[in-house]
One Martini backbone bead per residue (centre of mass of N, CA, C, O) as a GRO file, in nm:
protein
  279
    1UNK     BB    1   4.237   5.702   1.300
    2UNK     BB    2   4.364   5.924   1.469
    3UNK     BB    3   4.341   5.803   1.720
    4UNK     BB    4   4.522   5.563   1.688
    5UNK     BB    5   4.791   5.739   1.609
    6UNK     BB    6   4.787   5.892   1.904
    7UNK     BB    7   4.792   5.628   2.063
    8UNK     BB    8   5.086   5.515   1.955
    9UNK     BB    9   5.248   5.777   2.040
   10UNK     BB   10   5.178   5.752   2.358
   11UNK     BB   11   5.290   5.463   2.381
   12UNK     BB   12   5.576   5.545   2.295
   13UNK     BB   13   5.649   5.742   2.514
   14UNK     BB   14   5.627   5.560   2.760
   15UNK     BB   15   5.823   5.326   2.677
   16UNK     BB   16   6.052   5.534   2.682
   17UNK     BB   17   6.349   5.559   2.796
   18UNK     BB   18   6.520   5.747   3.016
   19UNK     BB   19   6.740   5.973   3.013
   20UNK     BB   20   7.052   6.040   3.095
   21UNK     BB   21   7.211   6.141   3.343
   22UNK     BB   22   7.428   6.316   3.506
   23UNK     BB   23   7.713   6.281   3.628
   24UNK     BB   24   7.832   6.160   3.933
   25UNK     BB   25   8.032   6.126   4.221
   26UNK     BB   26   7.797   5.933   4.302
   27UNK     BB   27   7.727   5.575   4.312
   28UNK     BB   28   7.491   5.329   4.298
   29UNK     BB   29   7.499   5.013   4.270
   30UNK     BB   30   7.189   4.800   4.230
   31UNK     BB   31   6.959   4.998   4.341
   32UNK     BB   32   6.790   5.199   4.133
   33UNK     BB   33   6.942   5.497   4.189
   34UNK     BB   34   7.008   5.757   4.083
   35UNK     BB   35   7.240   5.986   4.094
   36UNK     BB   36   6.982   6.219   4.120
   37UNK     BB   37   6.780   6.051   4.294
   38UNK     BB   38   6.612   5.894   4.105
   39UNK     BB   39   6.366   5.698   3.969
   40UNK     BB   40   6.368   5.408   3.746
   41UNK     BB   41   6.183   5.235   3.504
   42UNK     BB   42   6.121   4.961   3.425
   43UNK     BB   43   6.061   4.797   3.132
   44UNK     BB   44   5.823   4.618   3.272
   45UNK     BB   45   5.676   4.868   3.364
   46UNK     BB   46   5.643   5.012   3.063
   47UNK     BB   47   5.477   4.782   2.940
   48UNK     BB   48   5.228   4.778   3.144
   49UNK     BB   49   5.132   5.047   3.115
   50UNK     BB   50   5.088   5.045   2.788
   51UNK     BB   51   4.896   4.817   2.815
   52UNK     BB   52   4.660   4.973   3.010
   53UNK     BB   53   4.619   5.221   2.806
   54UNK     BB   54   4.551   5.036   2.563
   55UNK     BB   55   4.304   4.937   2.677
   56UNK     BB   56   4.170   5.189   2.745
   57UNK     BB   57   4.157   5.276   2.456
   58UNK     BB   58   3.992   5.044   2.351
   59UNK     BB   59   3.748   5.081   2.522
   60UNK     BB   60   3.682   5.391   2.404
   61UNK     BB   61   3.658   5.272   2.112
   62UNK     BB   62   3.410   5.084   2.174
   63UNK     BB   63   3.203   5.286   2.288
   64UNK     BB   64   3.223   5.477   2.042
   65UNK     BB   65   3.094   5.239   1.858
   66UNK     BB   66   2.835   5.179   2.039
   67UNK     BB   67   2.725   5.477   2.031
   68UNK     BB   68   2.707   5.493   1.686
   69UNK     BB   69   2.508   5.250   1.663
   70UNK     BB   70   2.319   5.349   1.808
   71UNK     BB   71   2.233   5.578   1.679
   72UNK     BB   72   2.196   5.473   1.404
   73UNK     BB   73   1.961   5.278   1.492
   74UNK     BB   74   1.778   5.531   1.626
   75UNK     BB   75   1.747   5.625   1.307
   76UNK     BB   76   1.652   5.396   1.168
   77UNK     BB   77   1.388   5.337   1.328
   78UNK     BB   78   1.261   5.608   1.286
   79UNK     BB   79   1.247   5.606   0.962
   80UNK     BB   80   1.072   5.383   0.942
   81UNK     BB   81   0.844   5.476   1.092
   82UNK     BB   82   0.774   5.717   0.905
   83UNK     BB   83   0.756   5.507   0.634
   84UNK     BB   84   0.538   5.340   0.751
   85UNK     BB   85   0.324   5.613   0.815
   86UNK     BB   86   0.340   5.687   0.511
   87UNK     BB   87   0.228   5.446   0.367
   88UNK     BB   88  -0.056   5.402   0.523
   89UNK     BB   89  -0.160   5.663   0.425
   90UNK     BB   90  -0.131   5.597   0.113
   91UNK     BB   91  -0.339   5.369   0.121
   92UNK     BB   92  -0.594   5.501   0.284
   93UNK     BB   93  -0.626   5.722   0.020
   94UNK     BB   94  -0.654   5.548  -0.192
   95UNK     BB   95  -0.905   5.382  -0.085
   96UNK     BB   96  -1.074   5.651  -0.054
   97UNK     BB   97  -1.050   5.732  -0.360
   98UNK     BB   98  -1.191   5.458  -0.481
   99UNK     BB   99  -1.469   5.528  -0.328
  100UNK     BB  100  -1.517   5.816  -0.415
  101UNK     BB  101  -1.488   5.738  -0.720
  102UNK     BB  102  -1.670   5.739  -0.992
  103UNK     BB  103  -1.772   5.430  -1.143
  104UNK     BB  104  -1.790   5.550  -1.446
  105UNK     BB  105  -1.431   5.595  -1.448
  106UNK     BB  106  -1.358   5.296  -1.368
  107UNK     BB  107  -1.196   5.031  -1.510
  108UNK     BB  108  -1.000   5.112  -1.763
  109UNK     BB  109  -0.912   4.820  -1.855
  110UNK     BB  110  -1.181   4.702  -1.914
  111UNK     BB  111  -1.278   4.930  -2.128
  112UNK     BB  112  -1.041   4.860  -2.327
  113UNK     BB  113  -1.062   4.577  -2.376
  114UNK     BB  114  -1.352   4.568  -2.460
  115UNK     BB  115  -1.260   4.793  -2.705
  116UNK     BB  116  -1.090   4.589  -2.861
  117UNK     BB  117  -1.359   4.362  -2.873
  118UNK     BB  118  -1.625   4.509  -2.916
  119UNK     BB  119  -1.739   4.600  -2.645
  120UNK     BB  120  -1.901   4.672  -2.297
  121UNK     BB  121  -1.872   4.846  -2.007
  122UNK     BB  122  -2.046   4.797  -1.704
  123UNK     BB  123  -2.265   4.869  -1.453
  124UNK     BB  124  -2.443   4.730  -1.241
  125UNK     BB  125  -2.687   4.779  -0.969
  126UNK     BB  126  -2.460   4.655  -0.784
  127UNK     BB  127  -2.149   4.756  -0.911
  128UNK     BB  128  -2.092   4.526  -1.120
  129UNK     BB  129  -1.899   4.418  -1.369
  130UNK     BB  130  -1.937   4.428  -1.729
  131UNK     BB  131  -1.976   4.236  -2.030
  132UNK     BB  132  -2.121   4.369  -2.348
  133UNK     BB  133  -2.292   4.318  -2.619
  134UNK     BB  134  -2.457   4.429  -2.875
  135UNK     BB  135  -2.710   4.211  -2.811
  136UNK     BB  136  -2.786   4.294  -2.558
  137UNK     BB  137  -2.870   4.584  -2.694
  138UNK     BB  138  -3.173   4.443  -2.732
  139UNK     BB  139  -3.369   4.228  -2.963
  140UNK     BB  140  -3.592   3.933  -3.023
  141UNK     BB  141  -3.853   3.902  -3.233
  142UNK     BB  142  -4.055   3.791  -3.435
  143UNK     BB  143  -4.014   3.946  -3.706
  144UNK     BB  144  -3.749   4.091  -3.562
  145UNK     BB  145  -3.442   4.228  -3.499
  146UNK     BB  146  -3.215   4.426  -3.235
  147UNK     BB  147  -2.916   4.635  -3.201
  148UNK     BB  148  -2.655   4.806  -3.041
  149UNK     BB  149  -2.427   5.092  -3.014
  150UNK     BB  150  -2.287   5.370  -2.970
  151UNK     BB  151  -2.341   5.450  -3.322
  152UNK     BB  152  -2.568   5.209  -3.393
  153UNK     BB  153  -2.810   5.070  -3.560
  154UNK     BB  154  -2.970   4.716  -3.569
  155UNK     BB  155  -3.166   4.555  -3.863
  156UNK     BB  156  -3.340   4.200  -3.858
  157UNK     BB  157  -3.506   4.072  -4.168
  158UNK     BB  158  -3.665   3.805  -4.250
  159UNK     BB  159  -3.667   3.685  -4.591
  160UNK     BB  160  -3.728   3.564  -4.884
  161UNK     BB  161  -3.530   3.500  -5.126
  162UNK     BB  162  -3.734   3.639  -5.336
  163UNK     BB  163  -3.656   3.888  -5.252
  164UNK     BB  164  -3.669   4.222  -5.369
  165UNK     BB  165  -3.589   4.548  -5.402
  166UNK     BB  166  -3.889   4.627  -5.522
  167UNK     BB  167  -4.022   4.504  -5.206
  168UNK     BB  168  -3.882   4.766  -5.105
  169UNK     BB  169  -3.975   5.017  -4.854
  170UNK     BB  170  -3.764   5.303  -4.795
  171UNK     BB  171  -3.813   5.558  -4.538
  172UNK     BB  172  -3.587   5.823  -4.418
  173UNK     BB  173  -3.531   6.046  -4.152
  174UNK     BB  174  -3.402   6.193  -3.832
  175UNK     BB  175  -3.730   6.077  -3.691
  176UNK     BB  176  -3.828   5.872  -3.919
  177UNK     BB  177  -3.974   5.521  -4.019
  178UNK     BB  178  -4.004   5.320  -4.329
  179UNK     BB  179  -4.073   4.965  -4.350
  180UNK     BB  180  -4.168   4.781  -4.629
  181UNK     BB  181  -4.261   4.449  -4.718
  182UNK     BB  182  -4.411   4.249  -4.946
  183UNK     BB  183  -4.354   3.913  -4.877
  184UNK     BB  184  -4.502   4.005  -4.616
  185UNK     BB  185  -4.719   4.018  -4.362
  186UNK     BB  186  -4.603   4.247  -4.225
  187UNK     BB  187  -4.781   4.562  -4.276
  188UNK     BB  188  -4.561   4.728  -4.196
  189UNK     BB  189  -4.276   4.659  -4.007
  190UNK     BB  190  -4.199   4.984  -3.994
  191UNK     BB  191  -4.388   5.279  -3.854
  192UNK     BB  192  -4.230   5.559  -3.731
  193UNK     BB  193  -4.091   5.690  -3.423
  194UNK     BB  194  -3.791   5.741  -3.337
  195UNK     BB  195  -3.618   5.709  -3.036
  196UNK     BB  196  -3.416   5.874  -3.220
  197UNK     BB  197  -3.189   6.010  -3.383
  198UNK     BB  198  -3.061   6.042  -3.718
  199UNK     BB  199  -2.840   5.980  -4.014
  200UNK     BB  200  -3.015   5.942  -4.311
  201UNK     BB  201  -2.763   5.960  -4.525
  202UNK     BB  202  -2.628   5.680  -4.311
  203UNK     BB  203  -2.870   5.493  -4.398
  204UNK     BB  204  -2.887   5.147  -4.475
  205UNK     BB  205  -2.941   4.866  -4.666
  206UNK     BB  206  -2.948   4.491  -4.687
  207UNK     BB  207  -2.874   4.194  -4.831
  208UNK     BB  208  -2.829   3.868  -4.661
  209UNK     BB  209  -2.703   3.597  -4.515
  210UNK     BB  210  -2.752   3.349  -4.292
  211UNK     BB  211  -2.668   3.193  -4.063
  212UNK     BB  212  -2.567   2.861  -4.054
  213UNK     BB  213  -2.769   2.792  -3.800
  214UNK     BB  214  -2.988   2.874  -3.964
  215UNK     BB  215  -3.252   2.687  -4.064
  216UNK     BB  216  -3.366   2.921  -4.286
  217UNK     BB  217  -3.132   2.934  -4.534
  218UNK     BB  218  -3.257   2.827  -4.763
  219UNK     BB  219  -3.533   3.020  -4.785
  220UNK     BB  220  -3.358   3.260  -4.642
  221UNK     BB  221  -3.294   3.590  -4.558
  222UNK     BB  222  -3.158   3.924  -4.506
  223UNK     BB  223  -3.250   4.236  -4.387
  224UNK     BB  224  -3.054   4.496  -4.336
  225UNK     BB  225  -3.046   4.810  -4.106
  226UNK     BB  226  -2.833   5.078  -4.094
  227UNK     BB  227  -2.803   5.311  -3.827
  228UNK     BB  228  -2.712   5.667  -3.737
  229UNK     BB  229  -2.648   5.808  -3.502
  230UNK     BB  230  -2.650   6.137  -3.392
  231UNK     BB  231  -2.628   6.038  -3.077
  232UNK     BB  232  -2.434   5.911  -2.867
  233UNK     BB  233  -2.443   5.616  -2.665
  234UNK     BB  234  -2.479   5.450  -2.310
  235UNK     BB  235  -2.619   5.196  -2.184
  236UNK     BB  236  -2.861   5.336  -1.996
  237UNK     BB  237  -2.872   5.550  -2.302
  238UNK     BB  238  -3.005   5.382  -2.483
  239UNK     BB  239  -3.196   5.227  -2.670
  240UNK     BB  240  -3.543   5.086  -2.616
  241UNK     BB  241  -3.626   5.126  -2.919
  242UNK     BB  242  -3.672   5.202  -3.247
  243UNK     BB  243  -4.005   5.222  -3.239
  244UNK     BB  244  -4.248   5.381  -3.112
  245UNK     BB  245  -4.468   5.108  -3.001
  246UNK     BB  246  -4.247   4.900  -2.942
  247UNK     BB  247  -4.074   4.686  -2.763
  248UNK     BB  248  -3.907   4.734  -2.465
  249UNK     BB  249  -3.651   4.772  -2.309
  250UNK     BB  250  -3.426   4.773  -2.004
  251UNK     BB  251  -3.147   5.020  -1.968
  252UNK     BB  252  -3.106   5.052  -1.658
  253UNK     BB  253  -2.967   4.741  -1.596
  254UNK     BB  254  -2.675   4.910  -1.727
  255UNK     BB  255  -2.579   5.100  -1.625
  256UNK     BB  256  -2.302   5.266  -1.644
  257UNK     BB  257  -2.047   5.324  -1.782
  258UNK     BB  258  -1.662   5.226  -1.867
  259UNK     BB  259  -1.468   5.469  -1.891
  260UNK     BB  260  -1.171   5.623  -2.071
  261UNK     BB  261  -0.993   5.881  -1.860
  262UNK     BB  262  -0.794   6.129  -1.940
  263UNK     BB  263  -0.648   6.433  -1.774
  264UNK     BB  264  -0.503   6.538  -2.072
  265UNK     BB  265  -0.800   6.515  -2.196
  266UNK     BB  266  -1.048   6.708  -2.279
  267UNK     BB  267  -1.252   6.566  -2.423
  268UNK     BB  268  -1.316   6.315  -2.212
  269UNK     BB  269  -1.412   6.516  -1.992
  270UNK     BB  270  -1.649   6.654  -2.172
  271UNK     BB  271  -1.786   6.377  -2.176
  272UNK     BB  272  -1.844   6.307  -1.884
  273UNK     BB  273  -2.004   6.574  -1.838
  274UNK     BB  274  -2.220   6.522  -2.021
  275UNK     BB  275  -2.328   6.221  -1.951
  276UNK     BB  276  -2.372   6.326  -1.634
  277UNK     BB  277  -2.611   6.551  -1.720
  278UNK     BB  278  -2.786   6.359  -1.872
  279UNK     BB  279  -2.822   6.154  -1.634
   0.00000   0.00000   0.00000
């Protein structure tokens, strides 16, 4: 703006006619020579000179604008290259962190979704995430079936509908279980040392109906025994059997559990460290 204003001022001063000279004794009319002997430029010459100066100034202005845009383009390209480098480095660091991060505390979204549905997310032996049901952490045997979650173990025994509470002998401590049902051929049903300790006072049994699709529904019902674990377990650290000496399942195939861990929650971190130390 200031450059153009000064340009206009310069052009105006060039185009202005020269001040009249003082009168002289002798004048030469039509000769184009002033009385003082100096030659004055004609208006046409003044306009041509102003036009040449104007073009020169415009070229200077264009050159300055081109130079400014060139500097701006160079600066923008430099910044874009720097941002692109930072982005690539950030992506590489994230990829490296994902590889280096322990697999049992990744896939938090899957763990949260599984927990919301009452399921468990684990990593298989090949490192592939899997969603497991409670019944996957148990076994279906000839006389009973059992399954577990992180905090409880459930045993289900089909019994004749005529079975009464007086036919059931149930005794439990933190480490031993005896379950005897008088109406069944196998007696006792379970008797021995538990795979791990339980909260005896929070362990109960009830009679329940069989599932609707069970063909024994008309003649049998189910005795359901629920035991609360003294210590929480997950995935490959789960119980392998209910009572030692009974058939066992291979919990190692479940791999580690996928857990939700908040870096702001000391309890989450302590729980993970405890599980790692136990494993």
